[in-house]
PDB file of C-alpha atoms in Angstrom:
ATOM      1  CA  MET A  73       0.000   0.000   0.000  1.00  0.00           C
ATOM      2  CA  SER A  74       1.395   3.374  -0.961  1.00  0.00           C
ATOM      3  CA  LYS A  75       2.183   5.842   1.798  1.00  0.00           C
ATOM      4  CA  THR A  76       0.317   9.136   2.134  1.00  0.00           C
ATOM      5  CA  ILE A  77       2.547  12.202   1.898  1.00  0.00           C
ATOM      6  CA  LEU A  78       1.284  14.767   4.402  1.00  0.00           C
ATOM      7  CA  ALA A  79       3.439  17.772   3.647  1.00  0.00           C
ATOM      8  CA  THR A  80       6.042  18.859   1.167  1.00  0.00           C
ATOM      9  CA  GLU A  81       8.952  19.485   3.480  1.00  0.00           C
ATOM     10  CA  PRO A  82      12.499  19.591   2.064  1.00  0.00           C
ATOM     11  CA  SER A  83      15.029  17.093   3.288  1.00  0.00           C
ATOM     12  CA  SER A  84      16.713  18.188   6.496  1.00  0.00           C
ATOM     13  CA  THR A  85      19.985  16.278   6.120  1.00  0.00           C
ATOM     14  CA  PRO A  86      22.680  18.092   8.142  1.00  0.00           C
ATOM     15  CA  LEU A  87      25.398  19.829   6.138  1.00  0.00           C
ATOM     16  CA  ALA A  88      28.724  19.044   7.822  1.00  0.00           C
ATOM     17  CA  GLY A  89      27.665  20.225  11.254  1.00  0.00           C
ATOM     18  CA  LYS A  90      25.768  23.280  10.001  1.00  0.00           C
ATOM     19  CA  GLU A  91      22.078  23.788  10.573  1.00  0.00           C
ATOM     20  CA  HIS A  92      20.102  22.889   7.476  1.00  0.00           C
ATOM     21  CA  PRO A  93      18.714  26.032   5.789  1.00  0.00           C
ATOM     22  CA  PHE A  94      15.142  24.735   5.971  1.00  0.00           C
ATOM     23  CA  ARG A  95      15.440  24.048   9.711  1.00  0.00           C
ATOM     24  CA  LYS A  96      16.626  27.602  10.221  1.00  0.00           C
ATOM     25  CA  TYR A  97      13.841  28.958   8.009  1.00  0.00           C
ATOM     26  CA  LYS A  98      11.210  26.921   9.831  1.00  0.00           C
ATOM     27  CA  ARG A  99      12.478  28.033  13.235  1.00  0.00           C
ATOM     28  CA  GLU A 100      12.352  31.687  12.156  1.00  0.00           C
ATOM     29  CA  GLN A 101       8.827  31.327  10.755  1.00  0.00           C
ATOM     30  CA  GLU A 102       7.656  29.585  13.922  1.00  0.00           C
ATOM     31  CA  ARG A 103       8.835  32.580  15.924  1.00  0.00           C
ATOM     32  CA  ILE A 104       6.988  35.005  13.632  1.00  0.00           C
ATOM     33  CA  SER A 105       3.761  33.032  13.901  1.00  0.00           C
ATOM     34  CA  ARG A 106       4.070  32.528  17.664  1.00  0.00           C
ATOM     35  CA  HIS A 107       4.645  36.213  18.383  1.00  0.00           C
ATOM     36  CA  LYS A 108       1.504  37.097  16.421  1.00  0.00           C
ATOM     37  CA  ILE A 109      -0.526  34.641  18.503  1.00  0.00           C
ATOM     38  CA  TYR A 110       0.898  36.083  21.729  1.00  0.00           C
ATOM     39  CA  ARG A 111      -0.870  39.395  21.081  1.00  0.00           C
ATOM     40  CA  THR A 112      -4.257  37.893  20.260  1.00  0.00           C
ATOM     41  CA  THR A 113      -3.969  35.440  23.163  1.00  0.00           C
ATOM     42  CA  LEU A 114      -3.201  38.196  25.647  1.00  0.00           C
ATOM     43  CA  PHE A 115      -6.142  40.336  24.551  1.00  0.00           C
ATOM     44  CA  TYR A 116      -8.933  37.758  24.193  1.00  0.00           C
ATOM     45  CA  THR A 117      -7.868  35.535  27.083  1.00  0.00           C
ATOM     46  CA  THR A 118      -7.733  38.569  29.377  1.00  0.00           C
ATOM     47  CA  TYR A 119     -11.277  39.430  28.332  1.00  0.00           C
ATOM     48  CA  SER A 120     -12.447  35.849  28.967  1.00  0.00           C
ATOM     49  CA  ILE A 121     -10.838  35.791  32.419  1.00  0.00           C
ATOM     50  CA  ILE A 122     -12.432  39.137  33.336  1.00  0.00           C
ATOM     51  CA  MET A 123     -15.875  37.865  32.315  1.00  0.00           C
ATOM     52  CA  LEU A 124     -15.460  34.679  34.351  1.00  0.00           C
ATOM     53  CA  VAL A 125     -14.210  36.580  37.415  1.00  0.00           C
ATOM     54  CA  PHE A 126     -17.240  38.880  37.297  1.00  0.00           C
ATOM     55  CA  ALA A 127     -19.544  35.875  36.867  1.00  0.00           C
ATOM     56  CA  VAL A 128     -18.107  34.223  39.968  1.00  0.00           C
ATOM     57  CA  ARG A 129     -18.257  37.437  42.010  1.00  0.00           C
ATOM     58  CA  GLU A 130     -21.892  38.025  41.036  1.00  0.00           C
ATOM     59  CA  GLY A 131     -22.900  34.452  41.872  1.00  0.00           C
ATOM     60  CA  TYR A 132     -23.421  33.242  38.277  1.00  0.00           C
ATOM     61  CA  THR A 133     -20.678  30.601  38.232  1.00  0.00           C
ATOM     62  CA  LEU A 134     -22.844  27.682  37.115  1.00  0.00           C
ATOM     63  CA  ARG A 135     -24.628  29.777  34.507  1.00  0.00           C
ATOM     64  CA  ALA A 136     -21.319  30.913  33.038  1.00  0.00           C
ATOM     65  CA  ILE A 137     -19.972  27.361  32.927  1.00  0.00           C
ATOM     66  CA  ALA A 138     -23.163  26.190  31.211  1.00  0.00           C
ATOM     67  CA  PHE A 139     -22.766  28.721  28.374  1.00  0.00           C
ATOM     68  CA  ILE A 140     -19.081  28.082  27.670  1.00  0.00           C
ATOM     69  CA  PRO A 141     -19.674  25.003  25.427  1.00  0.00           C
ATOM     70  CA  ALA A 142     -22.101  27.020  23.280  1.00  0.00           C
ATOM     71  CA  GLY A 143     -19.409  29.608  22.548  1.00  0.00           C
ATOM     72  CA  LEU A 144     -16.804  26.981  21.731  1.00  0.00           C
ATOM     73  CA  LEU A 145     -19.168  25.131  19.398  1.00  0.00           C
ATOM     74  CA  LEU A 146     -20.130  28.406  17.739  1.00  0.00           C
ATOM     75  CA  TRP A 147     -16.469  29.111  17.047  1.00  0.00           C
ATOM     76  CA  MET A 148     -15.885  25.591  15.668  1.00  0.00           C
ATOM     77  CA  LEU A 149     -18.829  26.060  13.302  1.00  0.00           C
ATOM     78  CA  THR A 150     -17.566  29.512  12.274  1.00  0.00           C
ATOM     79  CA  GLU A 151     -14.069  28.121  11.756  1.00  0.00           C
ATOM     80  CA  TYR A 152     -15.396  25.354   9.515  1.00  0.00           C
ATOM     81  CA  MET A 153     -17.763  27.522   7.480  1.00  0.00           C
ATOM     82  CA  SER A 154     -15.295  30.353   6.935  1.00  0.00           C
ATOM     83  CA  HIS A 155     -12.530  27.915   6.000  1.00  0.00           C
ATOM     84  CA  LYS A 156     -14.715  26.124   3.464  1.00  0.00           C
ATOM     85  CA  HIS A 157     -16.824  28.918   1.969  1.00  0.00           C
ATOM     86  CA  ILE A 158     -14.572  31.994   2.290  1.00  0.00           C
ATOM     87  CA  LEU A 159     -10.926  30.999   2.584  1.00  0.00           C
ATOM     88  CA  HIS A 160     -11.230  28.295  -0.093  1.00  0.00           C
ATOM     89  CA  HIS A 161     -13.348  30.396  -2.418  1.00  0.00           C
ATOM     90  CA  HIS A 162     -12.202  32.605  -5.282  1.00  0.00           C
ATOM     91  CA  PHE A 163     -13.882  36.005  -5.622  1.00  0.00           C
ATOM     92  CA  PRO A 164     -13.888  37.376  -9.182  1.00  0.00           C
ATOM     93  CA  VAL A 165     -14.535  41.084  -9.676  1.00  0.00           C
ATOM     94  CA  SER A 166     -18.193  41.631 -10.561  1.00  0.00           C
ATOM     95  CA  ASP A 167     -19.422  43.884 -13.354  1.00  0.00           C
ATOM     96  CA  ASN A 168     -22.548  44.692 -11.361  1.00  0.00           C
ATOM     97  CA  PRO A 169     -22.175  48.303 -10.122  1.00  0.00           C
ATOM     98  CA  PHE A 170     -23.687  47.426  -6.737  1.00  0.00           C
ATOM     99  CA  LYS A 171     -21.573  44.307  -6.198  1.00  0.00           C
ATOM    100  CA  ARG A 172     -18.375  45.662  -7.709  1.00  0.00           C
ATOM    101  CA  PRO A 173     -16.975  47.491  -4.613  1.00  0.00           C
ATOM    102  CA  PHE A 174     -17.509  44.415  -2.427  1.00  0.00           C
ATOM    103  CA  SER A 175     -16.152  42.039  -5.071  1.00  0.00           C
ATOM    104  CA  ILE A 176     -13.018  44.186  -5.474  1.00  0.00           C
ATOM    105  CA  PHE A 177     -12.441  44.048  -1.719  1.00  0.00           C
ATOM    106  CA  ALA A 178     -13.015  40.279  -1.642  1.00  0.00           C
ATOM    107  CA  ASN A 179     -10.768  39.734  -4.655  1.00  0.00           C
ATOM    108  CA  ARG A 180      -7.897  41.773  -3.249  1.00  0.00           C
ATOM    109  CA  VAL A 181      -8.176  40.865   0.438  1.00  0.00           C
ATOM    110  CA  LEU A 182      -9.967  37.539   0.854  1.00  0.00           C
ATOM    111  CA  ASP A 183      -8.748  35.768  -2.291  1.00  0.00           C
ATOM    112  CA  PRO A 184      -5.035  35.663  -1.382  1.00  0.00           C
ATOM    113  CA  LEU A 185      -5.668  35.428   2.361  1.00  0.00           C
ATOM    114  CA  HIS A 186      -5.572  31.640   2.653  1.00  0.00           C
ATOM    115  CA  PHE A 187      -4.182  30.423  -0.660  1.00  0.00           C
ATOM    116  CA  GLY A 188      -0.870  32.013   0.283  1.00  0.00           C
ATOM    117  CA  HIS A 189      -0.816  29.721   3.307  1.00  0.00           C
ATOM    118  CA  HIS A 190      -1.385  26.679   1.101  1.00  0.00           C
ATOM    119  CA  GLU A 191       1.354  27.758  -1.273  1.00  0.00           C
ATOM    120  CA  ASN A 192       3.807  28.339   1.605  1.00  0.00           C
ATOM    121  CA  PRO A 193       2.573  26.206   4.533  1.00  0.00           C
ATOM    122  CA  PHE A 194       5.477  27.169   6.811  1.00  0.00           C
ATOM    123  CA  ASP A 195       5.344  30.920   6.196  1.00  0.00           C
ATOM    124  CA  GLY A 196       4.762  32.484   9.603  1.00  0.00           C
ATOM    125  CA  SER A 197       3.159  35.609   8.165  1.00  0.00           C
ATOM    126  CA  HIS A 198       0.315  33.502   6.692  1.00  0.00           C
ATOM    127  CA  MET A 199       0.061  31.065   9.600  1.00  0.00           C
ATOM    128  CA  SER A 200      -1.718  33.127  12.232  1.00  0.00           C
ATOM    129  CA  GLY A 201      -4.141  36.021  12.306  1.00  0.00           C
ATOM    130  CA  ASN A 202      -3.569  39.547  13.563  1.00  0.00           C
ATOM    131  CA  LEU A 203      -5.263  41.163  16.526  1.00  0.00           C
ATOM    132  CA  ARG A 204      -7.111  43.553  14.216  1.00  0.00           C
ATOM    133  CA  ASP A 205      -8.717  40.748  12.178  1.00  0.00           C
ATOM    134  CA  PHE A 206     -11.577  40.059  14.596  1.00  0.00           C
ATOM    135  CA  MET A 207     -11.537  43.416  16.368  1.00  0.00           C
ATOM    136  CA  PRO A 208     -14.586  44.839  14.509  1.00  0.00           C
ATOM    137  CA  LEU A 209     -16.590  41.745  15.443  1.00  0.00           C
ATOM    138  CA  TYR A 210     -15.429  42.006  19.054  1.00  0.00           C
ATOM    139  CA  ILE A 211     -16.260  45.722  19.302  1.00  0.00           C
ATOM    140  CA  ILE A 212     -19.810  45.026  18.106  1.00  0.00           C
ATOM    141  CA  CYS A 213     -20.569  41.751  19.894  1.00  0.00           C
ATOM    142  CA  ALA A 214     -18.958  42.321  23.304  1.00  0.00           C
ATOM    143  CA  PRO A 215     -21.033  45.347  24.429  1.00  0.00           C
ATOM    144  CA  ILE A 216     -24.248  44.023  22.846  1.00  0.00           C
ATOM    145  CA  SER A 217     -23.866  40.698  24.643  1.00  0.00           C
ATOM    146  CA  ILE A 218     -23.273  42.458  27.974  1.00  0.00           C
ATOM    147  CA  PHE A 219     -25.987  45.132  27.897  1.00  0.00           C
ATOM    148  CA  LEU A 220     -28.810  43.586  25.833  1.00  0.00           C
ATOM    149  CA  PHE A 221     -28.896  40.027  27.184  1.00  0.00           C
ATOM    150  CA  PRO A 222     -29.371  38.430  30.616  1.00  0.00           C
ATOM    151  CA  PRO A 223     -26.226  38.524  32.783  1.00  0.00           C
ATOM    152  CA  PHE A 224     -23.476  36.117  31.786  1.00  0.00           C
ATOM    153  CA  THR A 225     -25.333  34.362  28.998  1.00  0.00           C
ATOM    154  CA  ALA A 226     -24.510  35.862  25.606  1.00  0.00           C
ATOM    155  CA  SER A 227     -21.470  37.603  27.100  1.00  0.00           C
ATOM    156  CA  ILE A 228     -20.016  34.235  28.114  1.00  0.00           C
ATOM    157  CA  ILE A 229     -20.804  32.806  24.673  1.00  0.00           C
ATOM    158  CA  VAL A 230     -18.901  35.700  23.085  1.00  0.00           C
ATOM    159  CA  ALA A 231     -15.951  35.243  25.448  1.00  0.00           C
ATOM    160  CA  ALA A 232     -15.865  31.488  24.802  1.00  0.00           C
ATOM    161  CA  PHE A 233     -16.173  32.123  21.056  1.00  0.00           C
ATOM    162  CA  PHE A 234     -13.042  34.259  21.015  1.00  0.00           C
ATOM    163  CA  GLN A 235     -11.285  31.833  23.344  1.00  0.00           C
ATOM    164  CA  GLY A 236     -12.099  29.095  20.838  1.00  0.00           C
ATOM    165  CA  TYR A 237     -10.407  31.251  18.220  1.00  0.00           C
ATOM    166  CA  ILE A 238      -7.283  31.415  20.379  1.00  0.00           C
ATOM    167  CA  ILE A 239      -7.299  27.645  20.876  1.00  0.00           C
ATOM    168  CA  GLU A 240      -7.635  27.122  17.128  1.00  0.00           C
ATOM    169  CA  GLU A 241      -4.714  29.466  16.457  1.00  0.00           C
ATOM    170  CA  TRP A 242      -2.436  27.504  18.786  1.00  0.00           C
ATOM    171  CA  VAL A 243      -3.608  24.146  17.421  1.00  0.00           C
ATOM    172  CA  HIS A 244      -2.972  25.299  13.858  1.00  0.00           C
ATOM    173  CA  HIS A 245       0.446  26.630  14.838  1.00  0.00           C
ATOM    174  CA  ALA A 246       1.322  23.352  16.552  1.00  0.00           C
ATOM    175  CA  THR A 247       0.266  21.172  13.616  1.00  0.00           C
ATOM    176  CA  HIS A 248       2.785  22.949  11.392  1.00  0.00           C
ATOM    177  CA  PHE A 249       5.696  23.453  13.753  1.00  0.00           C
ATOM    178  CA  TYR A 250       5.592  21.050  16.713  1.00  0.00           C
ATOM    179  CA  LYS A 251       5.796  17.297  17.134  1.00  0.00           C
ATOM    180  CA  LEU A 252       3.460  16.683  20.050  1.00  0.00           C
ATOM    181  CA  ARG A 253       2.782  13.074  20.989  1.00  0.00           C
ATOM    182  CA  ASP A 254      -0.627  13.161  22.654  1.00  0.00           C
ATOM    183  CA  PRO A 255      -3.447  11.468  20.653  1.00  0.00           C
ATOM    184  CA  TYR A 256      -5.324  14.694  19.883  1.00  0.00           C
ATOM    185  CA  SER A 257      -2.250  16.514  18.552  1.00  0.00           C
ATOM    186  CA  ARG A 258      -1.176  13.540  16.450  1.00  0.00           C
ATOM    187  CA  TYR A 259      -4.684  13.255  15.005  1.00  0.00           C
ATOM    188  CA  MET A 260      -4.917  16.975  14.159  1.00  0.00           C
ATOM    189  CA  LYS A 261      -1.457  17.023  12.585  1.00  0.00           C
ATOM    190  CA  LYS A 262      -2.366  14.189  10.218  1.00  0.00           C
ATOM    191  CA  HIS A 263      -5.839  15.622   9.618  1.00  0.00           C
ATOM    192  CA  HIS A 264      -4.649  19.124   8.787  1.00  0.00           C
ATOM    193  CA  LEU A 265      -1.444  18.389   6.902  1.00  0.00           C
ATOM    194  CA  TYR A 266      -3.312  16.054   4.569  1.00  0.00           C
ATOM    195  CA  HIS A 267      -5.632  18.995   3.880  1.00  0.00           C
ATOM    196  CA  HIS A 268      -2.552  20.749   2.492  1.00  0.00           C
ATOM    197  CA  THR A 269      -2.098  18.085  -0.188  1.00  0.00           C
ATOM    198  CA  ALA A 270      -3.653  18.268  -3.652  1.00  0.00           C
ATOM    199  CA  HIS A 271      -6.078  15.455  -2.826  1.00  0.00           C
ATOM    200  CA  GLY A 272      -7.057  16.842   0.588  1.00  0.00           C
ATOM    201  CA  MET A 273      -7.814  20.489  -0.189  1.00  0.00           C
ATOM    202  CA  THR A 274     -11.501  19.897  -0.837  1.00  0.00           C
ATOM    203  CA  ARG A 275     -12.047  18.108   2.500  1.00  0.00           C
ATOM    204  CA  GLY A 276     -10.880  18.276   6.099  1.00  0.00           C
ATOM    205  CA  TYR A 277     -11.808  21.903   6.737  1.00  0.00           C
ATOM    206  CA  GLY A 278     -11.846  21.604  10.509  1.00  0.00           C
ATOM    207  CA  THR A 279      -8.658  23.075  11.953  1.00  0.00           C
ATOM    208  CA  SER A 280      -9.198  22.286  15.621  1.00  0.00           C
ATOM    209  CA  SER A 281     -11.368  19.167  15.215  1.00  0.00           C
ATOM    210  CA  GLY A 282     -13.001  16.962  12.614  1.00  0.00           C
ATOM    211  CA  ILE A 283     -16.486  17.197  14.138  1.00  0.00           C
ATOM    212  CA  PHE A 284     -18.083  19.413  11.522  1.00  0.00           C
ATOM    213  CA  ASP A 285     -16.332  17.562   8.697  1.00  0.00           C
ATOM    214  CA  TYR A 286     -18.299  14.572   9.943  1.00  0.00           C
ATOM    215  CA  VAL A 287     -21.525  16.569  10.290  1.00  0.00           C
ATOM    216  CA  PHE A 288     -21.366  18.149   6.819  1.00  0.00           C
ATOM    217  CA  GLY A 289     -19.906  15.183   4.961  1.00  0.00           C
ATOM    218  CA  THR A 290     -16.423  16.524   4.212  1.00  0.00           C
ATOM    219  CA  ARG A 291     -14.470  13.778   5.961  1.00  0.00           C
ATOM    220  CA  TYR A 292     -11.671  12.153   4.024  1.00  0.00           C
ATOM    221  CA  PRO A 293     -12.641   8.923   2.215  1.00  0.00           C
ATOM    222  CA  PRO A 294     -12.408   5.703   4.262  1.00  0.00           C
ATOM    223  CA  ASN A 295      -9.221   4.520   2.553  1.00  0.00           C
ATOM    224  CA  VAL A 296      -7.507   7.851   3.323  1.00  0.00           C
ATOM    225  CA  ARG A 297      -8.669   7.801   6.952  1.00  0.00           C
ATOM    226  CA  GLU A 298      -7.334   4.276   7.307  1.00  0.00           C
ATOM    227  CA  ARG A 299      -3.918   5.303   6.000  1.00  0.00           C
ATOM    228  CA  LEU A 300      -3.820   8.488   8.085  1.00  0.00           C
ATOM    229  CA  TYR A 301      -5.161   7.301  11.410  1.00  0.00           C
ATOM    230  CA  GLY A 302      -4.948   3.510  11.172  1.00  0.00           C
ATOM    231  CA  ARG A 303      -7.751   1.161  12.067  1.00  0.00           C
ATOM    232  CA  LYS A 304      -7.925  -0.655  15.367  1.00  0.00           C
ATOM    233  CA  GLN A 305      -8.566  -4.331  15.048  1.00  0.00           C
ATOM    234  CA  SER A 306     -11.462  -5.417  17.208  1.00  0.00           C
ATOM    235  CA  SER A 307     -10.875  -7.960  19.955  1.00  0.00           C
ATOM    236  CA  ALA A 308     -13.400 -10.283  18.292  1.00  0.00           C
ATOM    237  CA  SER A 309     -11.452 -10.261  15.030  1.00  0.00           C
ATOM    238  CA  LYS A 310      -8.219 -10.904  16.900  1.00  0.00           C
ATOM    239  CA  LYS A 311      -9.701 -13.998  18.511  1.00  0.00           C
ATOM    240  CA  ALA A 312     -11.440 -15.209  15.373  1.00  0.00           C
ATOM    241  CA  LYS A 313      -9.713 -18.118  13.675  1.00  0.00           C
ATOM    242  CA  PRO A 314     -10.495 -19.775  10.352  1.00  0.00           C
ATOM    243  CA  GLN A 315     -12.880 -22.662  10.787  1.00  0.00           C
ATOM    244  CA  ILE A 316     -11.801 -25.983   9.339  1.00  0.00           C
ATOM    245  CA  GLU A 317     -14.564 -28.291   8.266  1.00  0.00           C
ATOM    246  CA  GLN A 318     -14.231 -31.699   9.845  1.00  0.00           C
ATOM    247  CA  VAL A 319     -15.119 -34.668   7.729  1.00  0.00           C
TER     248      VAL A 319
END
């Protein structure tokens, strides 16, 4: 059975004691990507902590905890949908006078936003987002969720949503740069790096999980999943032996 190539990574054979150029390049790009995530992590995690502290002080601890999963799931759905329908979509410039300004923006900004990452999967400048990327959404949603909804309901969903974004950023960063050995990290590395291949680009849109790939039918085919993740042999099949007919 042929092996599945997950990523096009140049050979890293050492050159007479010197660090291989690609290793040096990858280390530099990891630093660029990581420093970008530091800023977004500091801002949104601080906001999430503040919201949780206020919830505990006001006696809404259980309510806040109950709404956290909703925010995380909302982010996972947003991550999947935006990855599939925006980041993997080309936006031609429209001739319609009403659509033209928006199509020009989409063509110039959204079109190259993600395809540059696929063309250079270890480029730190395309790996992680900037703090300003979600700032308009935060400026709108944070005050609305605090002042127009019951205490620590929508506001906790918003905080968990942005915290889900931070988790996804670190998971994406790790899949490209780190070799973590826990089952989740190994699964996501195989899942995401196969998405970077020519055969995987139209599937596997989940960056922090494969849940919505399963829900919306964009999982990899069974033969690919078997090669990527392996298939555990059931205990019954291990014990089963061929039956020999006795005459």
